Amino acid sequence: MIAKRLLVFWMVMIIIMRDINCSVLESNFFASSICDVNARISNGCSKLEKRSGIIWCAMTCARYESCIGASLDSTGSCYIHHECGAVSGCVTMATDHVYMSKTCANGGEWEPSNQRCQCANGWVGSTCQKYPTKCLDLIHANNLQDVVKTKLDIYGDGSYLIDVFCRRQPTWYQTLALLNSGEKDFNKTWEEYRDGFYIDDNHFWIGLKHMRALNTIGEFKQMTLTIFFHVGTETFRRLADADISDQNSRYFLTYSSDLYHGTSSTGYTLRNCWSSHKNQPFSAWNMDNDDVIQSNCAANAGSGWWFTDCNPDCNLFGWALHYSPSKPAASIIKLSGIDMNDQGSNIKTIELGLHD
């Protein structure tokens, strides 16, 4: 009887899905048991709907983001089951219910113990069916990866998607604007620095216009520069109230204060990299916005940056000296407080992160 009902359900659903405007396409249902249906009903995690029928029941669940499944009892009454805390007295099989649970899309795995999907690969939502609007959403999706390559749906409606890396901290994620080990060429055009580019998983730039978008929706209030060393330690500095202006003003960099820094166990201390670049527009070899009339600092360095002059305190887009000893001095990565001729060979990755 159950198999017959499900067959009819899928046949009718194929017809209905062509004509309705709801989120049924994001959800799949299958016959299974529920973890103690009666317990969920008694503690308010499940709601009895007045109407009944397997098709209507499944469609109703599909419309709710919080719905993890639906069930019909022997009288045909529909119960919509929502996310909630663990239920007590959990048993393996339901009483007289036919249960239809949402499956986990895009590589997510269902966790029977807490009745939710554990999402992977940058997906979120009750069935791992959508992109996050911010990196923090990955924690709510129970994503446990340290670094996640994903897309951000900035406005939550699919109108503005950007490719990002999200790095997990103990209780939060930060959006990575830059990854660079110093062994790839970052000599890009101003348009490429504006739009962002991906070389490989260790060399990535989010793009100035995307930094601006994150800033305008309040997801970019602090900017942290972290240097990871091969010996396993790190050093960092963090800016408060960081801001990137719009394209008309050529993406000026501003901030209110250099908050604090961390020092590696090897004694490397990253100094303030930004003071001489504050309120300065971004430059690239084909867009000279520096203050030097007789020279193009970005062309000399072979990379873009917020150049004031051709001897910047920091330039994160250059080459690592130990990878490219034949490169001119102007094109080598510069980090205030770190001697690139000595300590530079111990640098593994340069990372620039954005967070609120």
PDB file of N, CA, C and O in Angstrom, residues 96-149:
ATOM      1  N   ASP A  96       2.133   4.584  13.503  1.00  0.00           N
ATOM      2  CA  ASP A  96       1.370   4.222  12.305  1.00  0.00           C
ATOM      3  C   ASP A  96       1.566   5.251  11.209  1.00  0.00           C
ATOM      4  O   ASP A  96       0.700   5.465  10.368  1.00  0.00           O
ATOM      5  N   HIS A  97       2.737   5.905  11.222  1.00  0.00           N
ATOM      6  CA  HIS A  97       2.989   6.977  10.261  1.00  0.00           C
ATOM      7  C   HIS A  97       3.739   6.471   9.032  1.00  0.00           C
ATOM      8  O   HIS A  97       4.615   5.610   9.118  1.00  0.00           O
ATOM      9  N   VAL A  98       3.402   7.036   7.871  1.00  0.00           N
ATOM     10  CA  VAL A  98       4.221   6.923   6.670  1.00  0.00           C
ATOM     11  C   VAL A  98       5.048   8.198   6.620  1.00  0.00           C
ATOM     12  O   VAL A  98       4.501   9.301   6.577  1.00  0.00           O
ATOM     13  N   TYR A  99       6.381   8.087   6.658  1.00  0.00           N
ATOM     14  CA  TYR A  99       7.245   9.263   6.789  1.00  0.00           C
ATOM     15  C   TYR A  99       7.938   9.589   5.482  1.00  0.00           C
ATOM     16  O   TYR A  99       8.438   8.701   4.797  1.00  0.00           O
ATOM     17  N   MET A 100       7.924  10.854   5.120  1.00  0.00           N
ATOM     18  CA  MET A 100       8.628  11.349   3.940  1.00  0.00           C
ATOM     19  C   MET A 100       9.631  12.394   4.402  1.00  0.00           C
ATOM     20  O   MET A 100       9.245  13.457   4.873  1.00  0.00           O
ATOM     21  N   SER A 101      10.912  12.099   4.306  1.00  0.00           N
ATOM     22  CA  SER A 101      11.942  13.009   4.801  1.00  0.00           C
ATOM     23  C   SER A 101      12.638  13.703   3.645  1.00  0.00           C
ATOM     24  O   SER A 101      12.837  13.113   2.584  1.00  0.00           O
ATOM     25  N   LYS A 102      13.022  14.944   3.864  1.00  0.00           N
ATOM     26  CA  LYS A 102      13.832  15.624   2.871  1.00  0.00           C
ATOM     27  C   LYS A 102      15.191  14.941   2.770  1.00  0.00           C
ATOM     28  O   LYS A 102      15.816  14.644   3.774  1.00  0.00           O
ATOM     29  N   THR A 103      15.654  14.719   1.552  1.00  0.00           N
ATOM     30  CA  THR A 103      16.994  14.185   1.359  1.00  0.00           C
ATOM     31  C   THR A 103      17.977  15.338   1.313  1.00  0.00           C
ATOM     32  O   THR A 103      17.610  16.483   1.089  1.00  0.00           O
ATOM     33  N   CYS A 104      19.239  15.046   1.522  1.00  0.00           N
ATOM     34  CA  CYS A 104      20.274  16.072   1.531  1.00  0.00           C
ATOM     35  C   CYS A 104      20.897  16.168   0.145  1.00  0.00           C
ATOM     36  O   CYS A 104      21.423  15.186  -0.370  1.00  0.00           O
ATOM     37  N   ALA A 105      20.818  17.333  -0.449  1.00  0.00           N
ATOM     38  CA  ALA A 105      21.331  17.541  -1.801  1.00  0.00           C
ATOM     39  C   ALA A 105      22.813  17.905  -1.768  1.00  0.00           C
ATOM     40  O   ALA A 105      23.390  18.176  -0.713  1.00  0.00           O
ATOM     41  N   ASN A 106      23.445  17.905  -2.942  1.00  0.00           N
ATOM     42  CA  ASN A 106      24.796  18.434  -3.143  1.00  0.00           C
ATOM     43  C   ASN A 106      25.844  17.851  -2.189  1.00  0.00           C
ATOM     44  O   ASN A 106      26.689  18.568  -1.654  1.00  0.00           O
ATOM     45  N   GLY A 107      25.762  16.541  -1.971  1.00  0.00           N
ATOM     46  CA  GLY A 107      26.767  15.859  -1.165  1.00  0.00           C
ATOM     47  C   GLY A 107      26.553  15.913   0.332  1.00  0.00           C
ATOM     48  O   GLY A 107      27.380  15.419   1.088  1.00  0.00           O
ATOM     49  N   GLY A 108      25.438  16.506   0.783  1.00  0.00           N
ATOM     50  CA  GLY A 108      25.152  16.535   2.214  1.00  0.00           C
ATOM     51  C   GLY A 108      24.753  15.162   2.722  1.00  0.00           C
ATOM     52  O   GLY A 108      24.288  14.310   1.965  1.00  0.00           O
ATOM     53  N   GLU A 109      24.930  14.945   4.022  1.00  0.00           N
ATOM     54  CA  GLU A 109      24.596  13.658   4.635  1.00  0.00           C
ATOM     55  C   GLU A 109      23.602  13.860   5.767  1.00  0.00           C
ATOM     56  O   GLU A 109      23.746  14.763   6.593  1.00  0.00           O
ATOM     57  N   TRP A 110      22.593  12.991   5.798  1.00  0.00           N
ATOM     58  CA  TRP A 110      21.560  13.077   6.829  1.00  0.00           C
ATOM     59  C   TRP A 110      22.075  12.523   8.142  1.00  0.00           C
ATOM     60  O   TRP A 110      22.695  11.471   8.183  1.00  0.00           O
ATOM     61  N   GLU A 111      21.848  13.263   9.225  1.00  0.00           N
ATOM     62  CA  GLU A 111      22.254  12.829  10.550  1.00  0.00           C
ATOM     63  C   GLU A 111      21.016  12.399  11.331  1.00  0.00           C
ATOM     64  O   GLU A 111      20.249  13.242  11.799  1.00  0.00           O
ATOM     65  N   PRO A 112      20.780  11.118  11.482  1.00  0.00           N
ATOM     66  CA  PRO A 112      19.578  10.647  12.178  1.00  0.00           C
ATOM     67  C   PRO A 112      19.504  11.113  13.628  1.00  0.00           C
ATOM     68  O   PRO A 112      18.426  11.319  14.162  1.00  0.00           O
ATOM     69  N   SER A 113      20.670  11.300  14.268  1.00  0.00           N
ATOM     70  CA  SER A 113      20.652  11.624  15.690  1.00  0.00           C
ATOM     71  C   SER A 113      20.012  12.967  15.992  1.00  0.00           C
ATOM     72  O   SER A 113      19.369  13.144  17.026  1.00  0.00           O
ATOM     73  N   ASN A 114      20.187  13.947  15.095  1.00  0.00           N
ATOM     74  CA  ASN A 114      19.572  15.251  15.334  1.00  0.00           C
ATOM     75  C   ASN A 114      18.629  15.678  14.222  1.00  0.00           C
ATOM     76  O   ASN A 114      18.196  16.821  14.172  1.00  0.00           O
ATOM     77  N   GLN A 115      18.334  14.733  13.301  1.00  0.00           N
ATOM     78  CA  GLN A 115      17.343  14.972  12.252  1.00  0.00           C
ATOM     79  C   GLN A 115      17.662  16.224  11.442  1.00  0.00           C
ATOM     80  O   GLN A 115      16.833  17.125  11.280  1.00  0.00           O
ATOM     81  N   ARG A 116      18.873  16.281  10.869  1.00  0.00           N
ATOM     82  CA  ARG A 116      19.251  17.413  10.034  1.00  0.00           C
ATOM     83  C   ARG A 116      20.305  16.973   9.038  1.00  0.00           C
ATOM     84  O   ARG A 116      20.935  15.919   9.199  1.00  0.00           O
ATOM     85  N   CYS A 117      20.503  17.789   8.018  1.00  0.00           N
ATOM     86  CA  CYS A 117      21.540  17.530   7.025  1.00  0.00           C
ATOM     87  C   CYS A 117      22.855  18.157   7.468  1.00  0.00           C
ATOM     88  O   CYS A 117      22.869  19.292   7.953  1.00  0.00           O
ATOM     89  N   GLN A 118      23.939  17.407   7.321  1.00  0.00           N
ATOM     90  CA  GLN A 118      25.260  17.992   7.465  1.00  0.00           C
ATOM     91  C   GLN A 118      25.755  18.310   6.064  1.00  0.00           C
ATOM     92  O   GLN A 118      26.020  17.421   5.257  1.00  0.00           O
ATOM     93  N   CYS A 119      25.853  19.607   5.759  1.00  0.00           N
ATOM     94  CA  CYS A 119      26.184  20.035   4.403  1.00  0.00           C
ATOM     95  C   CYS A 119      27.689  20.040   4.186  1.00  0.00           C
ATOM     96  O   CYS A 119      28.472  20.119   5.128  1.00  0.00           O
ATOM     97  N   ALA A 120      28.087  19.978   2.928  1.00  0.00           N
ATOM     98  CA  ALA A 120      29.502  19.985   2.558  1.00  0.00           C
ATOM     99  C   ALA A 120      29.685  20.861   1.328  1.00  0.00           C
ATOM    100  O   ALA A 120      28.716  21.297   0.697  1.00  0.00           O
ATOM    101  N   ASN A 121      30.941  21.155   1.003  1.00  0.00           N
ATOM    102  CA  ASN A 121      31.296  21.832  -0.237  1.00  0.00           C
ATOM    103  C   ASN A 121      30.634  23.189  -0.412  1.00  0.00           C
ATOM    104  O   ASN A 121      30.325  23.617  -1.523  1.00  0.00           O
ATOM    105  N   GLY A 122      30.398  23.873   0.713  1.00  0.00           N
ATOM    106  CA  GLY A 122      29.907  25.240   0.635  1.00  0.00           C
ATOM    107  C   GLY A 122      28.422  25.410   0.461  1.00  0.00           C
ATOM    108  O   GLY A 122      27.957  26.520   0.187  1.00  0.00           O
ATOM    109  N   TRP A 123      27.630  24.361   0.640  1.00  0.00           N
ATOM    110  CA  TRP A 123      26.176  24.462   0.514  1.00  0.00           C
ATOM    111  C   TRP A 123      25.547  24.630   1.893  1.00  0.00           C
ATOM    112  O   TRP A 123      26.074  24.152   2.888  1.00  0.00           O
ATOM    113  N   VAL A 124      24.390  25.300   1.933  1.00  0.00           N
ATOM    114  CA  VAL A 124      23.657  25.489   3.179  1.00  0.00           C
ATOM    115  C   VAL A 124      22.170  25.259   2.900  1.00  0.00           C
ATOM    116  O   VAL A 124      21.773  24.928   1.793  1.00  0.00           O
ATOM    117  N   GLY A 125      21.347  25.461   3.921  1.00  0.00           N
ATOM    118  CA  GLY A 125      19.904  25.236   3.795  1.00  0.00           C
ATOM    119  C   GLY A 125      19.517  23.931   4.455  1.00  0.00           C
ATOM    120  O   GLY A 125      20.352  23.073   4.745  1.00  0.00           O
ATOM    121  N   SER A 126      18.226  23.756   4.680  1.00  0.00           N
ATOM    122  CA  SER A 126      17.757  22.564   5.384  1.00  0.00           C
ATOM    123  C   SER A 126      18.069  21.281   4.632  1.00  0.00           C
ATOM    124  O   SER A 126      18.188  20.218   5.223  1.00  0.00           O
ATOM    125  N   THR A 127      18.197  21.367   3.290  1.00  0.00           N
ATOM    126  CA  THR A 127      18.564  20.199   2.492  1.00  0.00           C
ATOM    127  C   THR A 127      19.853  20.433   1.717  1.00  0.00           C
ATOM    128  O   THR A 127      20.117  19.750   0.739  1.00  0.00           O
ATOM    129  N   CYS A 128      20.663  21.399   2.147  1.00  0.00           N
ATOM    130  CA  CYS A 128      21.915  21.742   1.456  1.00  0.00           C
ATOM    131  C   CYS A 128      21.651  22.157   0.014  1.00  0.00           C
ATOM    132  O   CYS A 128      22.413  21.816  -0.892  1.00  0.00           O
ATOM    133  N   GLN A 129      20.580  22.915  -0.195  1.00  0.00           N
ATOM    134  CA  GLN A 129      20.111  23.212  -1.536  1.00  0.00           C
ATOM    135  C   GLN A 129      20.484  24.598  -2.042  1.00  0.00           C
ATOM    136  O   GLN A 129      20.195  24.935  -3.184  1.00  0.00           O
ATOM    137  N   LYS A 130      21.181  25.426  -1.225  1.00  0.00           N
ATOM    138  CA  LYS A 130      21.452  26.792  -1.675  1.00  0.00           C
ATOM    139  C   LYS A 130      22.833  27.248  -1.227  1.00  0.00           C
ATOM    140  O   LYS A 130      23.471  26.631  -0.378  1.00  0.00           O
ATOM    141  N   TYR A 131      23.298  28.353  -1.823  1.00  0.00           N
ATOM    142  CA  TYR A 131      24.571  28.946  -1.444  1.00  0.00           C
ATOM    143  C   TYR A 131      24.386  29.840  -0.224  1.00  0.00           C
ATOM    144  O   TYR A 131      23.317  30.424  -0.022  1.00  0.00           O
ATOM    145  N   PRO A 132      25.428  29.987   0.601  1.00  0.00           N
ATOM    146  CA  PRO A 132      25.329  30.888   1.755  1.00  0.00           C
ATOM    147  C   PRO A 132      25.328  32.344   1.310  1.00  0.00           C
ATOM    148  O   PRO A 132      25.832  32.682   0.231  1.00  0.00           O
ATOM    149  N   THR A 133      24.771  33.224   2.138  1.00  0.00           N
ATOM    150  CA  THR A 133      24.863  34.663   1.889  1.00  0.00           C
ATOM    151  C   THR A 133      26.109  35.243   2.545  1.00  0.00           C
ATOM    152  O   THR A 133      26.548  36.325   2.185  1.00  0.00           O
ATOM    153  N   LYS A 134      26.673  34.521   3.507  1.00  0.00           N
ATOM    154  CA  LYS A 134      27.914  34.913   4.159  1.00  0.00           C
ATOM    155  C   LYS A 134      28.586  33.648   4.677  1.00  0.00           C
ATOM    156  O   LYS A 134      27.948  32.616   4.860  1.00  0.00           O
ATOM    157  N   CYS A 135      29.884  33.729   4.906  1.00  0.00           N
ATOM    158  CA  CYS A 135      30.627  32.542   5.334  1.00  0.00           C
ATOM    159  C   CYS A 135      30.116  31.983   6.650  1.00  0.00           C
ATOM    160  O   CYS A 135      30.173  30.778   6.881  1.00  0.00           O
ATOM    161  N   LEU A 136      29.590  32.850   7.524  1.00  0.00           N
ATOM    162  CA  LEU A 136      29.091  32.391   8.820  1.00  0.00           C
ATOM    163  C   LEU A 136      27.962  31.377   8.663  1.00  0.00           C
ATOM    164  O   LEU A 136      27.755  30.527   9.533  1.00  0.00           O
ATOM    165  N   ASP A 137      27.229  31.433   7.556  1.00  0.00           N
ATOM    166  CA  ASP A 137      26.132  30.485   7.329  1.00  0.00           C
ATOM    167  C   ASP A 137      26.616  29.041   7.310  1.00  0.00           C
ATOM    168  O   ASP A 137      25.830  28.117   7.544  1.00  0.00           O
ATOM    169  N   LEU A 138      27.881  28.829   7.024  1.00  0.00           N
ATOM    170  CA  LEU A 138      28.418  27.468   6.941  1.00  0.00           C
ATOM    171  C   LEU A 138      28.406  26.783   8.295  1.00  0.00           C
ATOM    172  O   LEU A 138      28.261  25.563   8.386  1.00  0.00           O
ATOM    173  N   ILE A 139      28.567  27.546   9.365  1.00  0.00           N
ATOM    174  CA  ILE A 139      28.497  26.957  10.704  1.00  0.00           C
ATOM    175  C   ILE A 139      27.077  26.506  10.986  1.00  0.00           C
ATOM    176  O   ILE A 139      26.843  25.415  11.512  1.00  0.00           O
ATOM    177  N   HIS A 140      26.090  27.330  10.627  1.00  0.00           N
ATOM    178  CA  HIS A 140      24.696  26.958  10.843  1.00  0.00           C
ATOM    179  C   HIS A 140      24.306  25.734  10.016  1.00  0.00           C
ATOM    180  O   HIS A 140      23.371  25.025  10.354  1.00  0.00           O
ATOM    181  N   ALA A 141      25.028  25.508   8.900  1.00  0.00           N
ATOM    182  CA  ALA A 141      24.769  24.341   8.060  1.00  0.00           C
ATOM    183  C   ALA A 141      25.538  23.118   8.540  1.00  0.00           C
ATOM    184  O   ALA A 141      25.550  22.091   7.876  1.00  0.00           O
ATOM    185  N   ASN A 142      26.206  23.244   9.693  1.00  0.00           N
ATOM    186  CA  ASN A 142      26.956  22.133  10.273  1.00  0.00           C
ATOM    187  C   ASN A 142      28.111  21.707   9.372  1.00  0.00           C
ATOM    188  O   ASN A 142      28.454  20.535   9.293  1.00  0.00           O
ATOM    189  N   ASN A 143      28.698  22.687   8.663  1.00  0.00           N
ATOM    190  CA  ASN A 143      29.842  22.407   7.804  1.00  0.00           C
ATOM    191  C   ASN A 143      31.112  22.481   8.648  1.00  0.00           C
ATOM    192  O   ASN A 143      31.399  23.500   9.268  1.00  0.00           O
ATOM    193  N   LEU A 144      31.890  21.410   8.681  1.00  0.00           N
ATOM    194  CA  LEU A 144      33.025  21.301   9.584  1.00  0.00           C
ATOM    195  C   LEU A 144      34.370  21.456   8.890  1.00  0.00           C
ATOM    196  O   LEU A 144      35.413  21.263   9.510  1.00  0.00           O
ATOM    197  N   GLN A 145      34.389  21.809   7.606  1.00  0.00           N
ATOM    198  CA  GLN A 145      35.640  21.945   6.886  1.00  0.00           C
ATOM    199  C   GLN A 145      36.391  23.203   7.336  1.00  0.00           C
ATOM    200  O   GLN A 145      35.788  24.241   7.618  1.00  0.00           O
ATOM    201  N   ASP A 146      37.727  23.125   7.378  1.00  0.00           N
ATOM    202  CA  ASP A 146      38.537  24.278   7.789  1.00  0.00           C
ATOM    203  C   ASP A 146      38.533  25.378   6.736  1.00  0.00           C
ATOM    204  O   ASP A 146      38.433  26.562   7.058  1.00  0.00           O
ATOM    205  N   VAL A 147      38.682  25.002   5.475  1.00  0.00           N
ATOM    206  CA  VAL A 147      38.623  25.961   4.373  1.00  0.00           C
ATOM    207  C   VAL A 147      37.614  25.442   3.354  1.00  0.00           C
ATOM    208  O   VAL A 147      37.713  24.294   2.908  1.00  0.00           O
ATOM    209  N   VAL A 148      36.672  26.283   3.006  1.00  0.00           N
ATOM    210  CA  VAL A 148      35.613  25.885   2.086  1.00  0.00           C
ATOM    211  C   VAL A 148      35.640  26.798   0.868  1.00  0.00           C
ATOM    212  O   VAL A 148      35.621  28.021   1.005  1.00  0.00           O
ATOM    213  N   LYS A 149      35.711  26.214  -0.298  1.00  0.00           N
ATOM    214  CA  LYS A 149      35.592  26.967  -1.541  1.00  0.00           C
ATOM    215  C   LYS A 149      34.131  26.925  -1.960  1.00  0.00           C
ATOM    216  O   LYS A 149      33.557  25.859  -2.155  1.00  0.00           O
TER     217      LYS A 149
END
